[in-house]
CSV table of C-alpha atoms and ligand atoms in Angstrom, one decimal:
chain,number,residue,atom,x,y,z
E,1,MET,CA,130.9,-61.4,201.8
E,2,ALA,CA,134.0,-62.8,201.2
E,3,GLN,CA,136.9,-59.7,199.5
E,4,GLU,CA,138.5,-60.4,197.5
E,5,LEU,CA,142.5,-60.1,197.6
E,6,LEU,CA,144.4,-61.1,194.6
E,7,LYS,CA,142.7,-61.0,190.7
E,8,VAL,CA,145.0,-62.7,188.9
E,9,GLU,CA,144.9,-61.7,184.8
E,10,ASN,CA,146.3,-63.9,181.4
E,11,LEU,CA,149.4,-64.0,183.1
E,12,SER,CA,152.7,-65.0,180.9
E,13,LYS,CA,156.0,-65.2,181.7
E,14,ILE,CA,158.8,-65.9,178.7
E,15,PHE,CA,162.1,-67.2,179.2
E,16,LEU,CA,165.0,-66.3,176.9
E,17,LEU,CA,167.2,-69.6,177.2
E,18,SER,CA,170.7,-70.7,176.1
E,19,LYS,CA,171.5,-71.7,172.4
E,20,ASN,CA,170.6,-75.5,172.2
E,21,LEU,CA,173.1,-77.9,170.3
E,22,LEU,CA,172.5,-76.3,167.0
E,23,GLY,CA,172.9,-73.1,168.1
E,24,LYS,CA,169.3,-72.0,167.9
E,25,LYS,CA,167.8,-69.6,170.4
E,26,GLU,CA,164.9,-71.1,172.3
E,27,ILE,CA,162.4,-69.5,174.3
E,28,LEU,CA,159.6,-70.9,177.7
E,29,LYS,CA,156.7,-70.3,177.9
E,30,ALA,CA,156.3,-70.9,182.2
E,31,VAL,CA,153.2,-69.1,182.8
E,32,ASP,CA,151.4,-69.2,180.3
E,33,GLN,CA,147.6,-67.4,180.4
E,34,VAL,CA,147.3,-67.6,183.6
E,35,SER,CA,143.7,-66.7,185.7
E,36,PHE,CA,142.5,-66.8,189.0
E,37,SER,CA,141.4,-65.3,191.7
E,38,LEU,CA,141.9,-65.4,195.8
E,39,ASP,CA,139.4,-64.5,198.3
E,40,GLN,CA,141.1,-62.7,201.6
E,41,GLY,CA,141.6,-65.2,205.0
E,42,GLU,CA,141.4,-67.9,202.4
E,43,THR,CA,144.3,-70.4,200.6
E,44,LEU,CA,145.0,-71.2,197.1
E,45,GLY,CA,147.4,-74.5,197.1
E,46,ILE,CA,149.4,-74.6,194.0
E,47,VAL,CA,150.5,-78.4,192.8
E,48,GLY,CA,152.3,-79.9,189.8
E,49,GLU,CA,155.1,-81.2,189.3
E,50,SER,CA,158.9,-79.8,189.3
E,51,GLY,CA,158.4,-77.9,186.0
E,52,SER,CA,154.8,-77.2,185.7
E,53,GLY,CA,156.0,-73.5,187.2
E,54,LYS,CA,155.4,-72.6,190.1
E,55,SER,CA,157.6,-70.3,192.0
E,56,THR,CA,157.4,-68.9,188.7
E,57,LEU,CA,154.0,-68.1,188.5
E,58,ALA,CA,155.4,-66.9,192.2
E,59,ARG,CA,157.9,-64.6,191.5
E,60,CYS,CA,155.7,-62.9,188.9
E,61,ILE,CA,153.1,-61.8,191.0
E,62,MET,CA,156.3,-61.1,193.6
E,63,GLY,CA,156.8,-58.7,190.9
E,64,LEU,CA,160.1,-60.4,190.8
E,65,TYR,CA,160.4,-60.8,186.7
E,66,PRO,CA,160.5,-58.1,184.4
E,67,ASP,CA,158.4,-58.5,180.9
E,68,VAL,CA,156.0,-60.4,183.1
E,69,GLU,CA,152.6,-59.8,181.0
E,70,GLY,CA,148.6,-60.0,181.8
E,71,HIS,CA,147.3,-58.2,185.0
E,72,ILE,CA,148.3,-58.3,188.6
E,73,TYR,CA,144.6,-56.9,190.8
E,74,PHE,CA,145.7,-56.4,194.3
E,75,ASP,CA,142.8,-56.3,196.7
E,76,GLY,CA,141.6,-53.6,193.9
E,77,GLN,CA,145.2,-52.1,192.3
E,78,ASP,CA,146.0,-52.8,189.0
E,79,ILE,CA,149.2,-53.1,190.8
E,80,ASN,CA,151.4,-52.8,187.0
E,81,ALA,CA,149.2,-49.2,187.1
E,82,LEU,CA,150.5,-47.8,190.8
E,83,SER,CA,153.6,-44.5,190.7
E,84,PRO,CA,156.9,-45.7,192.3
E,85,LYS,CA,155.8,-45.1,195.3
E,86,ASN,CA,152.7,-45.9,196.4
E,87,LEU,CA,153.7,-49.7,194.5
E,88,HIS,CA,156.7,-49.3,197.5
E,89,SER,CA,154.0,-48.5,200.1
E,90,LEU,CA,152.1,-52.0,198.5
E,91,ARG,CA,155.3,-54.0,198.4
E,92,PRO,CA,155.3,-55.2,202.6
E,93,ARG,CA,151.6,-56.1,202.1
E,94,MET,CA,152.7,-59.2,200.1
E,95,GLN,CA,155.3,-61.2,200.8
E,96,MET,CA,157.1,-64.8,200.3
E,97,VAL,CA,159.1,-67.9,202.0
E,98,PHE,CA,161.2,-68.8,199.6
E,99,GLN,CA,161.6,-72.4,198.2
E,100,ASP,CA,164.6,-72.8,199.9
E,101,PRO,CA,165.2,-72.3,203.9
E,102,TYR,CA,169.0,-73.0,203.5
E,103,SER,CA,169.7,-70.4,200.1
E,104,SER,CA,167.3,-68.4,200.8
E,105,LEU,CA,168.8,-66.7,204.2
E,106,ASN,CA,171.9,-65.0,203.7
E,107,PRO,CA,174.5,-66.6,206.1
E,108,ARG,CA,176.9,-63.5,206.9
E,109,PHE,CA,173.4,-61.9,208.8
E,110,THR,CA,172.6,-63.1,212.0
E,111,ALA,CA,168.3,-64.1,212.0
E,112,GLY,CA,167.9,-61.3,213.9
E,113,ALA,CA,168.9,-58.3,211.0
E,114,ILE,CA,167.6,-61.1,208.8
E,115,ILE,CA,164.2,-60.1,209.7
E,116,LEU,CA,165.3,-56.7,210.3
E,117,GLU,CA,166.3,-56.1,207.1
E,118,SER,CA,162.2,-56.2,206.0
E,119,LEU,CA,162.1,-53.5,208.2
E,120,ARG,CA,164.0,-51.5,207.2
E,121,ASN,CA,163.2,-51.2,203.5
E,122,LEU,CA,160.2,-50.2,204.7
E,123,LYS,CA,162.2,-47.0,206.1
E,124,LYS,CA,159.5,-46.7,208.4
E,125,GLY,CA,160.1,-46.2,211.9
E,126,LYS,CA,163.5,-45.8,215.2
E,127,LYS,CA,165.5,-48.7,215.1
E,128,GLU,CA,164.8,-49.7,218.9
E,129,ASP,CA,161.2,-50.0,218.0
E,130,GLN,CA,161.8,-52.2,214.7
E,131,VAL,CA,164.0,-54.6,217.2
E,132,GLU,CA,161.5,-55.1,219.6
E,133,LYS,CA,158.8,-56.4,216.5
E,134,VAL,CA,161.1,-58.1,214.9
E,135,LYS,CA,161.9,-60.0,218.5
E,136,GLU,CA,158.1,-59.6,218.4
E,137,THR,CA,157.6,-61.7,215.6
E,138,MET,CA,160.1,-64.4,216.5
E,139,GLU,CA,158.1,-65.4,219.5
E,140,LEU,CA,154.4,-65.2,217.3
E,141,CYS,CA,156.2,-68.0,214.8
E,142,GLY,CA,157.7,-70.2,217.9
E,143,LEU,CA,161.5,-68.6,218.1
E,144,SER,CA,162.8,-67.3,221.6
E,145,PRO,CA,163.9,-64.0,221.0
E,146,ASP,CA,167.4,-64.8,222.5
E,147,PHE,CA,168.3,-66.2,219.0
E,148,TYR,CA,168.2,-62.9,217.8
E,149,GLN,CA,172.4,-62.9,216.9
E,150,ARG,CA,172.6,-66.7,215.8
E,151,TYR,CA,173.5,-67.6,212.6
E,152,PRO,CA,171.6,-68.6,210.3
E,153,TYR,CA,173.7,-72.4,210.2
E,154,GLU,CA,173.3,-72.9,214.4
E,155,PHE,CA,169.6,-72.9,213.8
E,156,SER,CA,167.6,-76.2,212.8
E,157,GLY,CA,166.2,-76.8,209.1
E,158,GLY,CA,162.6,-76.9,211.4
E,159,GLN,CA,164.2,-73.0,212.7
E,160,ARG,CA,165.0,-72.5,209.7
E,161,GLN,CA,162.2,-71.8,208.3
E,162,ARG,CA,159.8,-70.3,211.0
E,163,ILE,CA,162.8,-67.5,209.9
E,164,SER,CA,162.0,-67.3,206.7
E,165,ILE,CA,157.8,-67.1,208.2
E,166,ALA,CA,159.0,-64.7,211.0
E,167,ARG,CA,161.0,-62.8,208.4
E,168,ALA,CA,157.7,-62.3,206.4
E,169,LEU,CA,155.8,-61.9,208.4
E,170,VAL,CA,157.1,-58.8,210.3
E,171,THR,CA,156.1,-56.8,207.8
E,172,GLU,CA,152.1,-57.2,208.8
E,173,PRO,CA,151.4,-58.5,205.1
E,174,ASP,CA,147.9,-59.9,203.5
E,175,LEU,CA,149.0,-61.6,201.6
E,176,VAL,CA,151.9,-64.5,201.7
E,177,ILE,CA,153.1,-66.7,199.2
E,178,LEU,CA,154.9,-70.0,200.6
E,179,ASP,CA,156.8,-71.4,198.0
E,180,GLU,CA,156.9,-75.5,199.3
E,181,PRO,CA,157.8,-74.0,202.6
E,182,THR,CA,158.0,-77.9,203.7
E,183,SER,CA,159.9,-79.6,201.4
E,184,ALA,CA,163.4,-79.8,203.0
E,185,LEU,CA,161.9,-80.5,206.5
E,186,ASP,CA,161.2,-84.0,207.6
E,187,VAL,CA,157.4,-85.2,208.2
E,188,SER,CA,157.5,-84.3,212.3
E,189,ILE,CA,159.0,-81.1,211.9
E,190,GLN,CA,156.8,-80.1,208.8
E,191,ALA,CA,153.0,-81.0,210.6
E,192,GLN,CA,154.4,-78.0,213.5
E,193,ILE,CA,155.2,-75.9,210.6
E,194,ILE,CA,151.7,-76.2,209.0
E,195,ASP,CA,150.5,-76.0,212.4
E,196,LEU,CA,152.1,-72.9,213.1
E,197,LEU,CA,151.0,-71.3,209.6
E,198,LYS,CA,147.2,-72.6,210.0
E,199,LYS,CA,147.8,-70.9,213.5
E,200,LEU,CA,149.2,-67.6,212.2
E,201,GLN,CA,146.7,-67.7,209.3
E,202,LYS,CA,143.9,-68.1,212.6
E,203,ASP,CA,145.5,-65.3,214.0
E,204,LEU,CA,146.4,-62.4,212.0
E,205,GLY,CA,143.5,-63.2,209.0
E,206,LEU,CA,146.4,-64.2,206.5
E,207,THR,CA,145.7,-64.9,203.1
E,208,TYR,CA,147.7,-67.9,201.9
E,209,ILE,CA,149.3,-68.9,198.3
E,210,PHE,CA,150.3,-72.7,199.3
E,211,ILE,CA,153.3,-74.0,196.8
E,212,SER,CA,153.6,-77.4,196.8
E,213,HIS,CA,154.2,-81.0,195.4
E,214,ASP,CA,153.0,-82.9,197.7
E,215,LEU,CA,149.1,-83.2,197.6
E,216,ALA,CA,148.6,-84.6,201.3
E,217,VAL,CA,149.8,-81.0,203.0
E,218,VAL,CA,148.5,-79.0,200.3
E,219,ALA,CA,144.7,-81.8,202.0
E,220,ASN,CA,145.4,-79.9,205.2
E,221,LEU,CA,145.7,-76.5,204.9
E,222,CYS,CA,144.5,-75.1,201.6
E,223,HIS,CA,140.2,-73.7,200.3
E,224,GLN,CA,140.9,-73.7,197.2
E,225,VAL,CA,142.9,-75.9,194.7
E,226,ALA,CA,144.9,-74.6,191.3
E,227,VAL,CA,146.9,-77.7,189.5
E,228,MET,CA,149.6,-76.8,187.6
E,229,GLU,CA,151.0,-78.7,184.0
E,230,LYS,CA,153.2,-76.6,181.6
E,231,GLY,CA,152.9,-73.9,182.7
E,232,GLN,CA,148.9,-73.1,182.6
E,233,LEU,CA,146.2,-73.4,185.2
E,234,VAL,CA,144.4,-76.7,183.7
E,235,GLU,CA,142.6,-77.0,187.2
E,236,THR,CA,140.7,-75.2,189.2
E,237,GLY,CA,138.2,-75.4,192.3
E,238,ASP,CA,137.6,-76.4,196.5
E,239,LEU,CA,139.4,-78.5,197.7
E,240,GLU,CA,137.4,-81.2,198.6
E,241,ASN,CA,136.0,-81.4,194.8
E,242,LEU,CA,138.6,-81.0,193.0
E,243,PHE,CA,139.7,-84.1,195.7
E,244,GLN,CA,137.1,-86.3,195.1
E,245,ASN,CA,135.7,-85.3,191.7
E,246,PRO,CA,139.3,-85.3,189.6
E,247,LYS,CA,138.3,-84.0,185.9
E,248,LYS,CA,142.0,-84.6,184.1
E,249,ASP,CA,144.2,-87.2,183.9
E,250,TYR,CA,146.9,-84.8,185.0
E,251,THR,CA,145.0,-84.4,188.5
E,252,LYS,CA,144.0,-87.6,188.9
E,253,ARG,CA,148.2,-88.9,188.3
E,254,LEU,CA,148.9,-86.8,190.9
E,255,LEU,CA,146.5,-87.5,193.7
E,256,GLY,CA,147.2,-91.3,192.8
E,257,ALA,CA,150.8,-90.2,194.1
E,258,ILE,CA,149.7,-89.2,197.3
E,259,PRO,CA,151.4,-91.9,200.0
E,260,ILE,CA,148.7,-93.7,202.2
E,261,ASP,CA,149.7,-95.4,205.1
E,262,HIS,CA,148.9,-99.2,204.1
E,263,PRO,CA,147.0,-100.5,200.9
E,264,SER,CA,144.5,-102.5,202.8
E,265,LYS,CA,143.4,-99.1,203.2
E,266,ARG,CA,143.7,-98.2,200.0
E,267,LYS,CA,139.7,-98.7,198.8
E,268,ASN,CA,137.6,-97.4,200.4
E,269,SER,CA,138.8,-94.6,201.6
E,270,SER,CA,138.4,-91.0,200.4
E,271,ILE,CA,141.8,-89.3,199.4
E,272,CYS,CA,141.0,-85.5,202.1
E,273,THR,CA,140.7,-88.2,204.5
E,274,LYS,CA,143.5,-90.2,204.0
E,275,ALA,CA,145.4,-86.6,203.5
E,276,SER,CA,144.2,-85.4,206.4
E,277,GLN,CA,145.6,-88.1,208.4
E,278,ILE,CA,149.0,-87.3,207.5
W,301,ATP,N1,165.5,-67.8,184.8
W,301,ATP,C1,165.4,-68.5,184.6
W,301,ATP,N2,165.6,-69.0,183.0
W,301,ATP,C2,165.4,-70.1,182.4
W,301,ATP,N3,163.9,-70.8,182.7
W,301,ATP,C3,163.9,-71.0,184.5
W,301,ATP,C4,163.9,-70.2,184.8
W,301,ATP,N4,163.3,-69.7,185.9
W,301,ATP,C5,162.9,-71.5,185.5
W,301,ATP,N5,163.1,-71.7,184.6
W,301,ATP,C6,162.7,-72.8,183.4
W,301,ATP,O1,160.8,-72.6,184.4
W,301,ATP,C7,160.2,-73.3,184.2
W,301,ATP,C8,159.8,-74.0,184.8
W,301,ATP,O2,159.9,-73.5,186.5
W,301,ATP,P1,159.5,-73.6,188.2
W,301,ATP,O3,160.7,-73.1,188.5
W,301,ATP,O4,159.1,-71.9,188.1
W,301,ATP,O5,159.0,-74.9,188.3
W,301,ATP,P2,158.7,-75.7,189.6
W,301,ATP,O6,157.1,-76.5,188.8
W,301,ATP,O7,158.7,-74.2,190.5
W,301,ATP,O8,159.5,-76.6,190.1
W,301,ATP,P3,159.5,-77.3,191.4
W,301,ATP,O9,158.8,-79.0,191.9
W,301,ATP,O10,161.1,-78.2,191.0
W,301,ATP,O11,159.9,-76.1,192.3
W,301,ATP,C9,161.5,-74.4,184.6
W,301,ATP,O12,161.3,-75.0,183.1
W,301,ATP,C10,162.1,-74.0,184.7
W,301,ATP,O13,163.6,-74.7,184.4
W,302,MG,MG1,159.8,-74.6,192.9
């Protein structure tokens, strides 16, 4: 039986916003009582319109915000209850690829140094071994180790995203949260990155949370899908079921937004089939 890797229970994050025109401070529930679980080796797609809370949810799971309500269990351990030392040793097992490959890479560091930084934070092993590990991971992600000394501006968008993926994978994580990893890329490069992610999952047994507003890409990669609206998960289920029998109007609207190559093909064709052809 598949083993549960991540369980999220009633997770909420409230932001205190700047004063409005009337001088009143307002609050925003960006994530509102979210619960789900994810098995080892599976991919959960999180979809929803812009501003629905997808990135905030990811950042909450990664422990990047203070004052998050609820519980996160990783490999059976309640993250909130861990000592700082145990939390530090668990961190490398959860990694995130950020939404924007341009701003998430430090322009003053070379590609190699950016990836190496993840290992240096762990303070494990000798520098030569760490550099070797970085080069191996670059190759794994389809980047030549000869690019070690190149700066982010010397790479294409797709290559930059490969650097972000290598930075996440170098610590040998179990869970990788991918926040719109392909949205800044053109369609052919998107397909290459999706193929890379699929191969890495198969070879390394990775578990993914894949955030996207692009349901065609989600259909291609995910086993489970959760639909997010105004901070809440309004519908969850396995891919085929959710795509073929969406219950909520919101999900139907999102599904209706999938591009189809020709209007004559719209009738009688299943969304999953259409999406996998894209
Ligand atoms: N640090 C912050 N302070 C205040 N409000 C924030 C902050 N970060 C996000 N928000 C708000 O929280 C809501 C959810 O934002 P979030 O970035 O999670 O959305 P998203 O679903 O990832 O959107 P997109 O698809 O555009 O990336 C938005 O209304 C956003 O304005
Ligand atoms: Mg986002």
